[in-house]
Amino acid sequence: MNLYILRHAIAENKPKWKGPDSDRPLTKEGIQKMKKAAKGIRRLGILADWILTSPYRRAYDTAMILAKELKVKKQLKVSKMLAPDGDQKALVRHLGLNFRSWESVILVGHDPYLSQFISVLTSGTKQLALELDKGGLAKLTSDSLTYDQCARLEWLLTPKILKKLA
């Protein structure tokens, strides 16, 4: 399985936002940067069979920008398991049961959840010093997903690199 991990783009500042955190939107700058990064992702030749996103607005909007660019809006699904307090073990079970080993799945969510998820799949522990920038993308490959060391980190791209590819 090709597993792409995308952190949501730049969102409104948490201390300034008055509503629920789950409704915090992307900034205009975040939207513009994500549109460029999505073009870079398309130019990488990534073919997504599915995009799974956190239900939080900033992640969903990021996923929608990417889905439009990759022309896979019908393959976009919301998963509570990708929320900041989501269950990573349940996510691994869900991926293993509902997606084929040859499929490419893009997960869109939040940090530190995503960095810890990458760490567990590549090292077996959440202790790997890894930080996924807002709008950053990582590619993992795995023959069989388990909630342990089961994947290889192929690459980790910053949003700056993705925008240069556009």
PDB file of C-alpha atoms in Angstrom:
ATOM      1  CA  MET A   1       0.000   0.000   0.000  1.00  0.00           C
ATOM      2  CA  ASN A   2       1.121   3.504  -0.767  1.00  0.00           C
ATOM      3  CA  LEU A   3       0.120   5.656   2.156  1.00  0.00           C
ATOM      4  CA  TYR A   4       0.433   9.413   1.774  1.00  0.00           C
ATOM      5  CA  ILE A   5       0.203  11.524   4.903  1.00  0.00           C
ATOM      6  CA  LEU A   6      -0.774  15.192   4.444  1.00  0.00           C
ATOM      7  CA  ARG A   7      -0.991  17.708   7.257  1.00  0.00           C
ATOM      8  CA  HIS A   8      -3.671  20.354   6.837  1.00  0.00           C
ATOM      9  CA  ALA A   9      -2.647  23.754   5.440  1.00  0.00           C
ATOM     10  CA  ILE A  10      -2.236  26.963   7.458  1.00  0.00           C
ATOM     11  CA  ALA A  11      -5.339  27.613   9.573  1.00  0.00           C
ATOM     12  CA  GLU A  12      -6.612  30.578  11.555  1.00  0.00           C
ATOM     13  CA  ASN A  13      -4.607  31.271  14.702  1.00  0.00           C
ATOM     14  CA  LYS A  14      -5.979  29.126  17.540  1.00  0.00           C
ATOM     15  CA  PRO A  15      -5.849  31.826  20.279  1.00  0.00           C
ATOM     16  CA  LYS A  16      -7.662  34.341  18.033  1.00  0.00           C
ATOM     17  CA  TRP A  17     -10.348  31.908  16.843  1.00  0.00           C
ATOM     18  CA  LYS A  18     -13.586  32.320  18.833  1.00  0.00           C
ATOM     19  CA  GLY A  19     -15.519  29.254  17.683  1.00  0.00           C
ATOM     20  CA  PRO A  20     -15.003  25.526  18.267  1.00  0.00           C
ATOM     21  CA  ASP A  21     -11.561  24.273  17.258  1.00  0.00           C
ATOM     22  CA  SER A  22     -13.183  21.782  14.884  1.00  0.00           C
ATOM     23  CA  ASP A  23     -14.588  24.721  12.869  1.00  0.00           C
ATOM     24  CA  ARG A  24     -11.305  26.630  12.590  1.00  0.00           C
ATOM     25  CA  PRO A  25     -10.833  27.381   8.849  1.00  0.00           C
ATOM     26  CA  LEU A  26      -7.822  27.744   6.617  1.00  0.00           C
ATOM     27  CA  THR A  27      -6.446  31.239   6.146  1.00  0.00           C
ATOM     28  CA  LYS A  28      -6.438  32.857   2.698  1.00  0.00           C
ATOM     29  CA  GLU A  29      -2.678  32.294   2.654  1.00  0.00           C
ATOM     30  CA  GLY A  30      -3.205  28.649   3.635  1.00  0.00           C
ATOM     31  CA  ILE A  31      -5.682  28.142   0.790  1.00  0.00           C
ATOM     32  CA  GLN A  32      -3.354  29.764  -1.778  1.00  0.00           C
ATOM     33  CA  LYS A  33      -0.324  27.771  -0.614  1.00  0.00           C
ATOM     34  CA  MET A  34      -2.301  24.521  -0.560  1.00  0.00           C
ATOM     35  CA  LYS A  35      -3.560  25.071  -4.104  1.00  0.00           C
ATOM     36  CA  LYS A  36       0.052  25.431  -5.278  1.00  0.00           C
ATOM     37  CA  ALA A  37       1.168  22.444  -3.207  1.00  0.00           C
ATOM     38  CA  ALA A  38      -1.698  20.369  -4.674  1.00  0.00           C
ATOM     39  CA  LYS A  39      -0.450  21.182  -8.172  1.00  0.00           C
ATOM     40  CA  GLY A  40       2.997  20.007  -7.071  1.00  0.00           C
ATOM     41  CA  ILE A  41       1.491  16.804  -5.711  1.00  0.00           C
ATOM     42  CA  ARG A  42      -0.261  16.214  -9.043  1.00  0.00           C
ATOM     43  CA  ARG A  43       3.028  16.828 -10.886  1.00  0.00           C
ATOM     44  CA  LEU A  44       4.636  14.128  -8.743  1.00  0.00           C
ATOM     45  CA  GLY A  45       2.281  11.723 -10.508  1.00  0.00           C
ATOM     46  CA  ILE A  46       0.459  10.664  -7.358  1.00  0.00           C
ATOM     47  CA  LEU A  47      -2.688   8.751  -8.229  1.00  0.00           C
ATOM     48  CA  ALA A  48      -4.956   8.546  -5.206  1.00  0.00           C
ATOM     49  CA  ASP A  49      -7.474   5.748  -5.022  1.00  0.00           C
ATOM     50  CA  TRP A  50      -8.891   7.309  -1.850  1.00  0.00           C
ATOM     51  CA  ILE A  51      -8.517  10.395   0.296  1.00  0.00           C
ATOM     52  CA  LEU A  52      -9.504  10.038   3.955  1.00  0.00           C
ATOM     53  CA  THR A  53      -9.744  13.223   5.988  1.00  0.00           C
ATOM     54  CA  SER A  54     -10.335  14.380   9.509  1.00  0.00           C
ATOM     55  CA  PRO A  55     -13.805  15.889   9.976  1.00  0.00           C
ATOM     56  CA  TYR A  56     -12.230  19.130  11.242  1.00  0.00           C
ATOM     57  CA  ARG A  57     -12.866  21.960   8.787  1.00  0.00           C
ATOM     58  CA  ARG A  58      -9.206  22.858   8.163  1.00  0.00           C
ATOM     59  CA  ALA A  59      -8.327  19.264   7.263  1.00  0.00           C
ATOM     60  CA  TYR A  60     -11.474  18.718   5.195  1.00  0.00           C
ATOM     61  CA  ASP A  61     -10.868  21.934   3.219  1.00  0.00           C
ATOM     62  CA  THR A  62      -7.244  20.891   2.631  1.00  0.00           C
ATOM     63  CA  ALA A  63      -8.411  17.470   1.419  1.00  0.00           C
ATOM     64  CA  MET A  64     -11.007  19.068  -0.871  1.00  0.00           C
ATOM     65  CA  ILE A  65      -8.364  21.311  -2.490  1.00  0.00           C
ATOM     66  CA  LEU A  66      -6.242  18.230  -3.184  1.00  0.00           C
ATOM     67  CA  ALA A  67      -9.203  16.116  -4.346  1.00  0.00           C
ATOM     68  CA  LYS A  68     -10.186  18.796  -6.872  1.00  0.00           C
ATOM     69  CA  GLU A  69      -6.636  19.047  -8.194  1.00  0.00           C
ATOM     70  CA  LEU A  70      -6.292  15.254  -8.500  1.00  0.00           C
ATOM     71  CA  LYS A  71      -9.853  14.953  -9.854  1.00  0.00           C
ATOM     72  CA  VAL A  72     -10.899  12.416  -7.202  1.00  0.00           C
ATOM     73  CA  LYS A  73     -13.644  14.269  -5.288  1.00  0.00           C
ATOM     74  CA  LYS A  74     -15.839  11.150  -5.327  1.00  0.00           C
ATOM     75  CA  GLN A  75     -13.083   9.208  -3.532  1.00  0.00           C
ATOM     76  CA  LEU A  76     -12.984  11.663  -0.587  1.00  0.00           C
ATOM     77  CA  LYS A  77     -14.244  10.230   2.701  1.00  0.00           C
ATOM     78  CA  VAL A  78     -14.400  11.713   6.199  1.00  0.00           C
ATOM     79  CA  SER A  79     -13.001   9.640   9.070  1.00  0.00           C
ATOM     80  CA  LYS A  80     -13.327  10.509  12.764  1.00  0.00           C
ATOM     81  CA  MET A  81     -10.240   8.342  13.289  1.00  0.00           C
ATOM     82  CA  LEU A  82      -8.171  11.177  11.733  1.00  0.00           C
ATOM     83  CA  ALA A  83      -9.409  13.831  14.186  1.00  0.00           C
ATOM     84  CA  PRO A  84      -6.726  15.087  16.619  1.00  0.00           C
ATOM     85  CA  ASP A  85      -8.073  12.705  19.287  1.00  0.00           C
ATOM     86  CA  GLY A  86      -8.677   9.842  16.840  1.00  0.00           C
ATOM     87  CA  ASP A  87      -7.764   6.226  17.490  1.00  0.00           C
ATOM     88  CA  GLN A  88      -4.638   5.320  15.505  1.00  0.00           C
ATOM     89  CA  LYS A  89      -5.032   1.589  16.110  1.00  0.00           C
ATOM     90  CA  ALA A  90      -8.603   1.725  14.790  1.00  0.00           C
ATOM     91  CA  LEU A  91      -7.329   3.652  11.748  1.00  0.00           C
ATOM     92  CA  VAL A  92      -4.794   0.918  10.967  1.00  0.00           C
ATOM     93  CA  ARG A  93      -7.507  -1.755  11.321  1.00  0.00           C
ATOM     94  CA  HIS A  94      -9.829   0.283   9.077  1.00  0.00           C
ATOM     95  CA  LEU A  95      -7.139   0.694   6.408  1.00  0.00           C
ATOM     96  CA  GLY A  96      -6.256  -2.996   6.540  1.00  0.00           C
ATOM     97  CA  LEU A  97      -9.863  -4.160   6.288  1.00  0.00           C
ATOM     98  CA  ASN A  98     -11.257  -1.687   3.781  1.00  0.00           C
ATOM     99  CA  PHE A  99      -8.435  -0.954   1.348  1.00  0.00           C
ATOM    100  CA  ARG A 100      -6.385  -3.205  -0.877  1.00  0.00           C
ATOM    101  CA  SER A 101      -2.629  -3.564  -0.494  1.00  0.00           C
ATOM    102  CA  TRP A 102      -2.016  -2.147  -3.979  1.00  0.00           C
ATOM    103  CA  GLU A 103      -4.145   0.974  -3.443  1.00  0.00           C
ATOM    104  CA  SER A 104      -2.870   4.485  -2.775  1.00  0.00           C
ATOM    105  CA  VAL A 105      -4.551   6.247   0.127  1.00  0.00           C
ATOM    106  CA  ILE A 106      -3.989   9.842   1.211  1.00  0.00           C
ATOM    107  CA  LEU A 107      -4.665  10.628   4.877  1.00  0.00           C
ATOM    108  CA  VAL A 108      -5.297  14.282   5.757  1.00  0.00           C
ATOM    109  CA  GLY A 109      -5.187  15.387   9.365  1.00  0.00           C
ATOM    110  CA  HIS A 110      -3.334  17.086  12.177  1.00  0.00           C
ATOM    111  CA  ASP A 111      -0.084  17.087  14.106  1.00  0.00           C
ATOM    112  CA  PRO A 112       1.175  15.646  16.403  1.00  0.00           C
ATOM    113  CA  TYR A 113      -1.258  12.823  15.499  1.00  0.00           C
ATOM    114  CA  LEU A 114       0.164  12.332  11.989  1.00  0.00           C
ATOM    115  CA  SER A 115       3.841  12.549  12.990  1.00  0.00           C
ATOM    116  CA  GLN A 116       3.245  10.008  15.741  1.00  0.00           C
ATOM    117  CA  PHE A 117       1.357   7.784  13.285  1.00  0.00           C
ATOM    118  CA  ILE A 118       4.291   7.883  10.838  1.00  0.00           C
ATOM    119  CA  SER A 119       6.663   7.177  13.733  1.00  0.00           C
ATOM    120  CA  VAL A 120       4.749   4.088  14.896  1.00  0.00           C
ATOM    121  CA  LEU A 121       4.461   2.646  11.382  1.00  0.00           C
ATOM    122  CA  THR A 122       8.141   3.207  10.578  1.00  0.00           C
ATOM    123  CA  SER A 123       9.850   2.590  13.931  1.00  0.00           C
ATOM    124  CA  GLY A 124       7.325   0.843  16.179  1.00  0.00           C
ATOM    125  CA  THR A 125       7.319   3.741  18.661  1.00  0.00           C
ATOM    126  CA  LYS A 126       5.892   7.255  18.896  1.00  0.00           C
ATOM    127  CA  GLN A 127       9.327   8.553  19.925  1.00  0.00           C
ATOM    128  CA  LEU A 128      10.801   9.160  16.458  1.00  0.00           C
ATOM    129  CA  ALA A 129      11.711  12.856  16.179  1.00  0.00           C
ATOM    130  CA  LEU A 130       9.625  13.804  13.180  1.00  0.00           C
ATOM    131  CA  GLU A 131       7.532  16.871  12.477  1.00  0.00           C
ATOM    132  CA  LEU A 132       5.230  17.255   9.531  1.00  0.00           C
ATOM    133  CA  ASP A 133       4.905  20.900   8.449  1.00  0.00           C
ATOM    134  CA  LYS A 134       1.478  22.375   7.695  1.00  0.00           C
ATOM    135  CA  GLY A 135       0.835  21.372   4.096  1.00  0.00           C
ATOM    136  CA  GLY A 136       3.707  18.836   4.201  1.00  0.00           C
ATOM    137  CA  LEU A 137       3.402  15.381   2.640  1.00  0.00           C
ATOM    138  CA  ALA A 138       5.027  12.071   3.489  1.00  0.00           C
ATOM    139  CA  LYS A 139       4.955   8.810   1.542  1.00  0.00           C
ATOM    140  CA  LEU A 140       5.018   5.461   3.300  1.00  0.00           C
ATOM    141  CA  THR A 141       4.891   2.028   1.708  1.00  0.00           C
ATOM    142  CA  SER A 142       3.781  -1.179   3.380  1.00  0.00           C
ATOM    143  CA  ASP A 143       2.964  -4.698   2.263  1.00  0.00           C
ATOM    144  CA  SER A 144       0.797  -5.303   5.330  1.00  0.00           C
ATOM    145  CA  LEU A 145      -0.312  -2.617   7.784  1.00  0.00           C
ATOM    146  CA  THR A 146      -0.118  -3.282  11.511  1.00  0.00           C
ATOM    147  CA  TYR A 147       0.060  -0.862  14.418  1.00  0.00           C
ATOM    148  CA  ASP A 148       3.801  -1.383  14.731  1.00  0.00           C
ATOM    149  CA  GLN A 149       6.883  -1.132  12.566  1.00  0.00           C
ATOM    150  CA  CYS A 150       5.474  -2.216   9.218  1.00  0.00           C
ATOM    151  CA  ALA A 151       6.171   0.606   6.750  1.00  0.00           C
ATOM    152  CA  ARG A 152       9.057   2.353   5.077  1.00  0.00           C
ATOM    153  CA  LEU A 153       9.247   6.139   4.869  1.00  0.00           C
ATOM    154  CA  GLU A 154       9.975   6.778   1.195  1.00  0.00           C
ATOM    155  CA  TRP A 155      10.090  10.569   1.433  1.00  0.00           C
ATOM    156  CA  LEU A 156       8.940  13.611   3.367  1.00  0.00           C
ATOM    157  CA  LEU A 157       8.335  16.830   1.436  1.00  0.00           C
ATOM    158  CA  THR A 158       7.864  20.287   2.860  1.00  0.00           C
ATOM    159  CA  PRO A 159       5.163  22.554   1.454  1.00  0.00           C
ATOM    160  CA  LYS A 160       7.923  24.755   0.031  1.00  0.00           C
ATOM    161  CA  ILE A 161       9.209  21.873  -2.101  1.00  0.00           C
ATOM    162  CA  LEU A 162       5.680  20.917  -3.191  1.00  0.00           C
ATOM    163  CA  LYS A 163       4.985  24.493  -4.315  1.00  0.00           C
ATOM    164  CA  LYS A 164       8.210  24.563  -6.354  1.00  0.00           C
ATOM    165  CA  LEU A 165       7.031  21.467  -8.205  1.00  0.00           C
ATOM    166  CA  ALA A 166       3.823  23.227  -9.307  1.00  0.00           C
TER     167      ALA A 166
END
